CSV table of C-alpha atoms in Angstrom, one decimal:
chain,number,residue,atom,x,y,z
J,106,UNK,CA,-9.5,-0.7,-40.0
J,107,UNK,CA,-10.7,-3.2,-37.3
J,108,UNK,CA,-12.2,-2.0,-34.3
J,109,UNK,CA,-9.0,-3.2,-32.0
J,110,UNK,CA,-6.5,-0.9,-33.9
J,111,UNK,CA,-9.0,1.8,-33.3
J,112,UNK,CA,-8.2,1.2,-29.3
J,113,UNK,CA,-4.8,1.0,-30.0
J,114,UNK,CA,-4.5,4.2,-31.8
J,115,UNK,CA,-6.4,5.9,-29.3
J,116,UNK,CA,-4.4,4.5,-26.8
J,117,UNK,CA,-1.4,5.4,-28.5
J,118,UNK,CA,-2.5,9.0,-29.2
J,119,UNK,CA,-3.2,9.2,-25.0
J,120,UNK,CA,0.3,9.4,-24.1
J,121,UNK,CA,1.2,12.7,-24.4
J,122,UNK,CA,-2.2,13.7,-23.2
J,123,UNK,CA,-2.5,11.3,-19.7
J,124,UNK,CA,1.5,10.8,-18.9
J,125,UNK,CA,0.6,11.1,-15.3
J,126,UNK,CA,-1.9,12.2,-12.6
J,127,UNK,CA,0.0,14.8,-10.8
J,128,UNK,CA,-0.9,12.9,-7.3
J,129,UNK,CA,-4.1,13.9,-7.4
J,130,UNK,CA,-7.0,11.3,-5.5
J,131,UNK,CA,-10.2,9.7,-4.9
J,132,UNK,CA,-11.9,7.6,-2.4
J,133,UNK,CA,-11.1,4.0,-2.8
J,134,UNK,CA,-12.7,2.2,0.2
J,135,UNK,CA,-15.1,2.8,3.0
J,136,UNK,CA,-14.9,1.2,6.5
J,137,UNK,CA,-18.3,1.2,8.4
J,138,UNK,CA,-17.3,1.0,12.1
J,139,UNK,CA,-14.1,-0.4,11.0
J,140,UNK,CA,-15.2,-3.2,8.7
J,141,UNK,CA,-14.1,-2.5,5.2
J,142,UNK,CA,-16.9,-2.7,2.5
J,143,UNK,CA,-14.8,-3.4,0.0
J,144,UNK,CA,-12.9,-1.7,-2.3
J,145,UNK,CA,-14.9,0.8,-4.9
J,146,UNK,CA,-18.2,-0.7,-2.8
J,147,UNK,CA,-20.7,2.0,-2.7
J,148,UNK,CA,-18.3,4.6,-4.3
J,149,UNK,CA,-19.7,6.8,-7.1
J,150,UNK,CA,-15.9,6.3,-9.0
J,151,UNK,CA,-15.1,9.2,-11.2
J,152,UNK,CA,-14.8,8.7,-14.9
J,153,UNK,CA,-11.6,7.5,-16.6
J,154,UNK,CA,-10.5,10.2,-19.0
J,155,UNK,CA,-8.6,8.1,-21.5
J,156,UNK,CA,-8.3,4.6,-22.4
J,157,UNK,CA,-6.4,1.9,-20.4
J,158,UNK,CA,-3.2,2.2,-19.3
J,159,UNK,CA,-3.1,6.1,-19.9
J,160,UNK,CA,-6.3,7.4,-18.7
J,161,UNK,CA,-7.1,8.3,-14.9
J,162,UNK,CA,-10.0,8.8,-12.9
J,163,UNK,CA,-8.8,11.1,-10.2
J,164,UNK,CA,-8.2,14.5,-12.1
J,165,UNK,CA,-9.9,17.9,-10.2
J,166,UNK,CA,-13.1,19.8,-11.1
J,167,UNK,CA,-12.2,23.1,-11.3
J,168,UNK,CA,-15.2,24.8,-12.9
J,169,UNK,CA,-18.0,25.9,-9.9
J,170,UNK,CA,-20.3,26.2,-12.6
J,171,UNK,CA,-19.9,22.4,-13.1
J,172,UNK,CA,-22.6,19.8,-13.0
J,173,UNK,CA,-19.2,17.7,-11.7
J,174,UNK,CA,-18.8,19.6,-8.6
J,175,UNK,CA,-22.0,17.9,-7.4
J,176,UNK,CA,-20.2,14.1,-7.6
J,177,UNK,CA,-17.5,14.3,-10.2
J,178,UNK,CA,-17.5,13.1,-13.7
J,179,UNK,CA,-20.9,11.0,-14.4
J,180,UNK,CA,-21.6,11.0,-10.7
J,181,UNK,CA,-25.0,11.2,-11.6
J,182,UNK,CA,-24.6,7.1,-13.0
J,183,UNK,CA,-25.1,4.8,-9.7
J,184,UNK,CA,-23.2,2.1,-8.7
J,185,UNK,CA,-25.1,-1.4,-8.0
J,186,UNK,CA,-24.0,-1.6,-4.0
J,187,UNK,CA,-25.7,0.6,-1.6
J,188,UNK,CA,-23.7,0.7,1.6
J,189,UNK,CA,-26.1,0.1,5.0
J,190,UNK,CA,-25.5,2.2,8.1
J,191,UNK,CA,-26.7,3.0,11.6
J,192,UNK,CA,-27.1,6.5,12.5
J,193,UNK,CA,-23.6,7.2,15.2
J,194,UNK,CA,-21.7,5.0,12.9
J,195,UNK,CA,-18.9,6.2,11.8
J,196,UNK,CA,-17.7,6.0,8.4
J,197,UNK,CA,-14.0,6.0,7.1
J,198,UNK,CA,-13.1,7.3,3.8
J,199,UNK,CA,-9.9,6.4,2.6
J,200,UNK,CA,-8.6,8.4,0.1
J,201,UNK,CA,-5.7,7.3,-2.5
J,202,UNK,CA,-3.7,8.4,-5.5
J,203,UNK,CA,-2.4,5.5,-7.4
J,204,UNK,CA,-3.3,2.3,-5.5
J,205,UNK,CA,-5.1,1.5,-2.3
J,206,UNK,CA,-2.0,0.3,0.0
J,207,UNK,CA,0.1,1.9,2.5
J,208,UNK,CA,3.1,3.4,0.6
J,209,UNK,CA,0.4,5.2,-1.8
J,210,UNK,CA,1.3,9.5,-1.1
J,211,UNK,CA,-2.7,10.0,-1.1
J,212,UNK,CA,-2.0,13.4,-2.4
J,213,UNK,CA,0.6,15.1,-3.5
J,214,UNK,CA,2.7,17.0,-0.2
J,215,UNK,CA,2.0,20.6,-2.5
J,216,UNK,CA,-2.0,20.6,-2.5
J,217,UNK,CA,-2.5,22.0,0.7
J,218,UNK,CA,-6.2,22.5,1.0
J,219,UNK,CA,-9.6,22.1,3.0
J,220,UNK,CA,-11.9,18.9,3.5
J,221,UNK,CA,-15.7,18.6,3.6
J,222,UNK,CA,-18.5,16.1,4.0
J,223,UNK,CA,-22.0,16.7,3.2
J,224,UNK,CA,-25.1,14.6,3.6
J,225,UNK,CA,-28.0,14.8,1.4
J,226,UNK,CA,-30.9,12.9,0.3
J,227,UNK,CA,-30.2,10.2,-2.8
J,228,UNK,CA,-31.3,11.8,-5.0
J,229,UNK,CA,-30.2,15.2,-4.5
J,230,UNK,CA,-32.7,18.4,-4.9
J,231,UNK,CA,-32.3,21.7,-4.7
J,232,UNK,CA,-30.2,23.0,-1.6
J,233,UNK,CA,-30.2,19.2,0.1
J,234,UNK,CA,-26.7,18.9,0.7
J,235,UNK,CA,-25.7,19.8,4.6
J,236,UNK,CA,-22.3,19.6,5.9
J,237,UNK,CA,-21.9,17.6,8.7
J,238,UNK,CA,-18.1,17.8,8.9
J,239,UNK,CA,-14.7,20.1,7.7
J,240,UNK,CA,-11.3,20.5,8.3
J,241,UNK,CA,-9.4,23.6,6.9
J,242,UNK,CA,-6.0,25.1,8.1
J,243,UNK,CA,-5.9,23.8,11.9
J,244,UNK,CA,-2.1,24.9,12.9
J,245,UNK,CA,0.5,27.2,11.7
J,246,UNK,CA,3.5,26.2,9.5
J,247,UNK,CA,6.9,25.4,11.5
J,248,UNK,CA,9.1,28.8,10.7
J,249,UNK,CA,8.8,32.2,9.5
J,250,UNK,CA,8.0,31.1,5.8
J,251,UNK,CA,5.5,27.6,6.2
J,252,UNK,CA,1.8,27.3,4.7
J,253,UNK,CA,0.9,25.8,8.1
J,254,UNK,CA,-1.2,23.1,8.2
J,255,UNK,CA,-4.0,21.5,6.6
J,256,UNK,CA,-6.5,19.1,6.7
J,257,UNK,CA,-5.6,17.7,3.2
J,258,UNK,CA,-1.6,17.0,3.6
J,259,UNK,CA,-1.3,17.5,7.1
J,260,UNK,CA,-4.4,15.4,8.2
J,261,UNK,CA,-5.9,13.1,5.5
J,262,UNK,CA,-2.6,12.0,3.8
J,263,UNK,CA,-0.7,11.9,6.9
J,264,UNK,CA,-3.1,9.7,8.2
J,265,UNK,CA,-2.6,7.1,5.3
J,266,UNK,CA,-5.8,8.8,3.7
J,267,UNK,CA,-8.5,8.8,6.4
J,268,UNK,CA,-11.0,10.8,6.8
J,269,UNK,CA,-13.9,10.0,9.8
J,270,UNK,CA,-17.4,11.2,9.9
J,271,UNK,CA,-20.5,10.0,12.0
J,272,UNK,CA,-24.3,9.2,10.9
J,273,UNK,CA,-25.9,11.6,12.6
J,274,UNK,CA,-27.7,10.8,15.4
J,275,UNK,CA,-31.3,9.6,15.0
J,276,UNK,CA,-31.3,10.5,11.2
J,277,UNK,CA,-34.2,9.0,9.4
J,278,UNK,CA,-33.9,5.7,7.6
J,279,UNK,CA,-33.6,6.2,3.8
J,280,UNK,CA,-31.0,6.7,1.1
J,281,UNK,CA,-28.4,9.1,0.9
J,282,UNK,CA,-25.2,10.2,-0.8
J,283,UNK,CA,-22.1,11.0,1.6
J,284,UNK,CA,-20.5,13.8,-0.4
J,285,UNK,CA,-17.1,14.1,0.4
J,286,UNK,CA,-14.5,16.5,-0.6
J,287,UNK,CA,-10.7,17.8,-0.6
J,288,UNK,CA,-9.6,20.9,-2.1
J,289,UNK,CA,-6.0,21.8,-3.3
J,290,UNK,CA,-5.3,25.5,-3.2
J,291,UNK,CA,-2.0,24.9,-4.5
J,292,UNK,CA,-2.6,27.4,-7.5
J,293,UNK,CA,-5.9,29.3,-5.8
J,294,UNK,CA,-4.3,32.6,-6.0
J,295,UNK,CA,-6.3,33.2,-9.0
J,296,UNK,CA,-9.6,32.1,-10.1
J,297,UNK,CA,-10.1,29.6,-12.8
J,298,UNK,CA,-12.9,31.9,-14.2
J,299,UNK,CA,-10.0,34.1,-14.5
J,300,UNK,CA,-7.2,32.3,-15.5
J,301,UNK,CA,-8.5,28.2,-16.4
J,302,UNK,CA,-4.9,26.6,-16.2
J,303,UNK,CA,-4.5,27.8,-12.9
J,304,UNK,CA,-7.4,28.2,-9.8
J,305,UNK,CA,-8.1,25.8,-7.2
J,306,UNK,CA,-9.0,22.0,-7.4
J,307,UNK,CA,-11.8,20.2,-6.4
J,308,UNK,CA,-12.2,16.5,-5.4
J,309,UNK,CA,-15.7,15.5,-5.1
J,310,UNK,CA,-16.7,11.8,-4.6
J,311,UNK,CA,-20.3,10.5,-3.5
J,312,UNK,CA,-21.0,7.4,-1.5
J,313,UNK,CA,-24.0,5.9,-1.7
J,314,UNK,CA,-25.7,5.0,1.5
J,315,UNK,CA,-29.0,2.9,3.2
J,316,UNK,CA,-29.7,4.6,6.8
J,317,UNK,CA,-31.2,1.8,8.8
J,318,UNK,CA,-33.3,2.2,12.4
J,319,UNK,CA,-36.6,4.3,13.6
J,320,UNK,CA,-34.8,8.1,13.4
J,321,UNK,CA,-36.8,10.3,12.6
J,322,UNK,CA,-34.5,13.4,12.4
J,323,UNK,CA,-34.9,15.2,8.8
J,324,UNK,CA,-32.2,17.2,7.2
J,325,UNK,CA,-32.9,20.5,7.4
J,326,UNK,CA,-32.0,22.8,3.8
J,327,UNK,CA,-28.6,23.1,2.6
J,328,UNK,CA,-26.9,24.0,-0.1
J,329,UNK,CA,-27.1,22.8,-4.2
J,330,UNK,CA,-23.9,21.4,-6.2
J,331,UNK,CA,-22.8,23.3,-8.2
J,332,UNK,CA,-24.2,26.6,-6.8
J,333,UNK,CA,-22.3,26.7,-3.2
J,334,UNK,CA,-19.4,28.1,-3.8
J,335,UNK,CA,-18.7,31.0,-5.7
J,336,UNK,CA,-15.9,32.3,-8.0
J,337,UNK,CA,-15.7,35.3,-5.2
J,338,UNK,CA,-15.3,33.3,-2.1
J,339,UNK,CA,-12.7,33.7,0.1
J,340,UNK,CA,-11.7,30.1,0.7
J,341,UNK,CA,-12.2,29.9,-3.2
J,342,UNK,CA,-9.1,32.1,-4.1
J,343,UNK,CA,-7.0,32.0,-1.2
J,344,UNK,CA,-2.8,32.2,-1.7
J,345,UNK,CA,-1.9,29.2,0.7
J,346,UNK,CA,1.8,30.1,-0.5
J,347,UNK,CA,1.8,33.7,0.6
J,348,UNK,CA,4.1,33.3,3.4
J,349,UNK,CA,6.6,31.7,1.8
J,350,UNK,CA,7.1,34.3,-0.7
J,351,UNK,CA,10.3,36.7,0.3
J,352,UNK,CA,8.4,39.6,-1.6
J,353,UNK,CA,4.4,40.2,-1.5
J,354,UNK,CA,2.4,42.8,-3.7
J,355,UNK,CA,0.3,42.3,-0.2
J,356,UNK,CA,0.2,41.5,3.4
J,357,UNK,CA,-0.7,37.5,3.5
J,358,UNK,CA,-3.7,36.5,4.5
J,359,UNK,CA,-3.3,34.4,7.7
J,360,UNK,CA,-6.3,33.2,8.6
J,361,UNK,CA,-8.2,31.1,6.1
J,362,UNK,CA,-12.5,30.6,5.6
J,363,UNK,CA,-14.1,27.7,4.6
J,364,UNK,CA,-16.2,27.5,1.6
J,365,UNK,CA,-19.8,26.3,1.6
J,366,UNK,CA,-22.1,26.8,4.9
J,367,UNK,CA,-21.7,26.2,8.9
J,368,UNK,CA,-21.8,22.6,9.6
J,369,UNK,CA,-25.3,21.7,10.5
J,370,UNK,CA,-25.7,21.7,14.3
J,371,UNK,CA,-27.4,18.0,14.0
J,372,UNK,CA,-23.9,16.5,12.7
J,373,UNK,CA,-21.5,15.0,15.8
J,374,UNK,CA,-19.4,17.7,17.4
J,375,UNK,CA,-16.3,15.3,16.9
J,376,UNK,CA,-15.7,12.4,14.7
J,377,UNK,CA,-12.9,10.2,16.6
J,378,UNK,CA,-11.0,7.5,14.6
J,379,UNK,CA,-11.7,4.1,14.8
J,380,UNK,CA,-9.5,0.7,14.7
J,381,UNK,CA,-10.0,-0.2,11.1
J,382,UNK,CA,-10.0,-4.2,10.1
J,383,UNK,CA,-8.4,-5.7,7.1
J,384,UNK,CA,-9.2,-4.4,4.0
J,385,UNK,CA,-10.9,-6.2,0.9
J,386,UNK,CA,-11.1,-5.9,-2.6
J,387,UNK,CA,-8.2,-5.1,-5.3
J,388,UNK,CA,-5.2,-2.2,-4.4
J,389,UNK,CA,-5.5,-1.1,-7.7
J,390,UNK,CA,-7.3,-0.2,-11.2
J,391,UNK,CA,-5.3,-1.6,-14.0
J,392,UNK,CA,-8.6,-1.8,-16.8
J,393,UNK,CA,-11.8,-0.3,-17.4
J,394,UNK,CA,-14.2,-0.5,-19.9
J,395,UNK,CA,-15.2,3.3,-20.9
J,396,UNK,CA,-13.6,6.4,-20.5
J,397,UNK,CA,-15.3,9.9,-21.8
J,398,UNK,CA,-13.3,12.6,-23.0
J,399,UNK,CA,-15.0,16.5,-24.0
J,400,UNK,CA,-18.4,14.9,-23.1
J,401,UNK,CA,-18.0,11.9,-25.6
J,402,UNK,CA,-17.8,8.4,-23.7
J,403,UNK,CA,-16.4,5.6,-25.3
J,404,UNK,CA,-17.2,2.0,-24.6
J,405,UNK,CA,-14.7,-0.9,-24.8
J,406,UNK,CA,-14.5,-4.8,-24.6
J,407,UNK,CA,-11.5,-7.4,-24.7
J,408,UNK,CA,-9.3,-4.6,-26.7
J,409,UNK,CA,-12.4,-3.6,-28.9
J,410,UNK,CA,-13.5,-0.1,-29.4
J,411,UNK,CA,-17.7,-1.2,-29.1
J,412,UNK,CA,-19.4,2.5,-29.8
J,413,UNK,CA,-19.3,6.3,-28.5
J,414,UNK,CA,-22.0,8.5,-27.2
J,415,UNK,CA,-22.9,11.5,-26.0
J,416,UNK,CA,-22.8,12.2,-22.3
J,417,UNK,CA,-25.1,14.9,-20.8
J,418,UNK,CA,-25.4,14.4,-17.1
J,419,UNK,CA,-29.6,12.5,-16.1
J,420,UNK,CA,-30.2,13.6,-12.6
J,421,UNK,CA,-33.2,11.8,-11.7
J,422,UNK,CA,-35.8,13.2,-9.2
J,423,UNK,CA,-36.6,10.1,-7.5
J,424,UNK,CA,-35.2,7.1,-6.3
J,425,UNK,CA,-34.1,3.5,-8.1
J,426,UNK,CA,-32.7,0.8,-6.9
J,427,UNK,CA,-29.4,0.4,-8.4
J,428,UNK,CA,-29.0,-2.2,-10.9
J,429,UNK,CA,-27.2,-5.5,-9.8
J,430,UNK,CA,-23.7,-6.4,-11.2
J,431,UNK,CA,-24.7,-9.2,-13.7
């Protein structure tokens, strides 16, 4: 059998298993001060789970326990443009679904949730990842019976996917990964440790950064990924569609806790938004190469299925330069 019918087979067998991303999303672009870097630029992109058309990249982590909740699927593999900041710039993520344009629903109107951004050093140790920004529930729902409203529908989406955060101010020049983060708690009434089709859904996705200048602030300790949040945590199983239940085993829960620590009193107090420029680079993904699937990633070229191997995620504990795109 020739290598192409492999492809196609595998291809074929995808359907039933990658019909469609349920509106789920990662970051496609990054503005720095309102200039766009270009789309994918700098973005640690997660893995494809199936082969072109069927696969998609922007499926959850759900399992704390995770190597993935540190950057997603093979976030530990770089990318070969490093983006260069200031500290006070400010950085816009801009988070997408299906395609990087303005009709894209970002995420789907159901996965109500929190947002997060953490700093840490590239590469990441042990507790270096500090939170210099979130965004949980920030309003109550309209009527007797609403979730209220979060930073993930109510925020980010609504605002065509953006989410703002600032260099701190006179951080010290180096690399660093922005590690930033939605969470749908569309079915966190349960843990996934307790019940894996359902439990809340993480979105991780690591930029890489250069901090330019003479700072000389230092991070202080944070926390490690995975190892911050915990299967017990109150903003970990959390019922966001208690109140719009007629009938409750329990009195809903109205207030609603974070996960992960304080944001570090080094990050800016506010992050305003910025006029963004135009945007450049491709609105959306319609190849790729590899894909992995149960650990096993497969490499393809011009339709051909080239070999397989086996992943197991390479942290390294000091720094390279990426390699260039050829």
């Amino acid at each position: 059998m020739k290598l192409q019918n492999t492809l196609a087979a595998v291809a074929a067998a995808s359907t039933a298993l990658f019909d469609v991303a349920q509106a789920h999303c990662y970051i496609y672009g990054v503005y720095v001060n309102g200039v766009d870097s270009g789309t994918f630029a700098g973005i640690r992109t997660p893995a494809y789970n199936g082969p072109p058309p069927y696969g998609f990249a922007n499926g959850p982590v759900k399992d704390l326990d995770s190597i993935d909740m540190r950057c997603n699927v093979l976030g530990d593999h770089q990318v070969p443009h490093t983006i260069a900041v200031q500290p006070g710039d400010n950085l816009t993520m801009e988070w997408h679904h299906d395609a990087r344009t303005a009709t894209d629903d970002v995420i789907a109107s159901s996965h109500h949730g929190p947002a997060m951004v953490y700093l840490s050093p590239d590469p990441p140790t042990e507790n270096s990842f500090v939170k210099i920004w979130e965004e949980g529930k920030f309003a109550e729902g309209e009527g007797a019976r609403a979730p209220g409203k979060w930073a993930t529908t109510a925020d980010v989406a609504a605002n065509g996917g953006k989410m703002n955060v600032r260099i701190p101010k006179g951080l010290k020049a180096g690399f660093y990964l922005v590690r930033a983060e939605m969470i749908g708690l569309h079915e966190a009434e349960v843990s996934y440790q307790k019940n894996p089709i359902r439990g809340a859904q993480f979105y991780p996705n690591c930029i890489q950064i250069e901090v330019l200048g003479d700072g000389d602030v230092e991070l202080p300790a944070g926390v490690s990924f995975p190892g911050a949040y915990k299967w017990e945590d109150p903003g970990i199983v959390y019922d966001v569609y208690c109140s719009t239940k007629t009938t409750t085993t329990a009195p809903c829960t109205t207030t609603y806790q974070i996960p992960g620590p304080t944001v570090w009193s080094g990050a800016w107090p506010e992050t305003p938004s910025v006029a963004l420029g135009a945007m450049t680079g491709v609105t959306k993904v319609t190849s790729w190469n590899t894909w992995i699937v149960k650990s096993v990633i497969t490499s393809a070229s011009a339709g051909q299925v080239l070999g397989t191997s086996t992943y197991q995620a390479g942290w390294s504990s000091t720094y390279h330069t990426p390699t260039p795109t050829v």
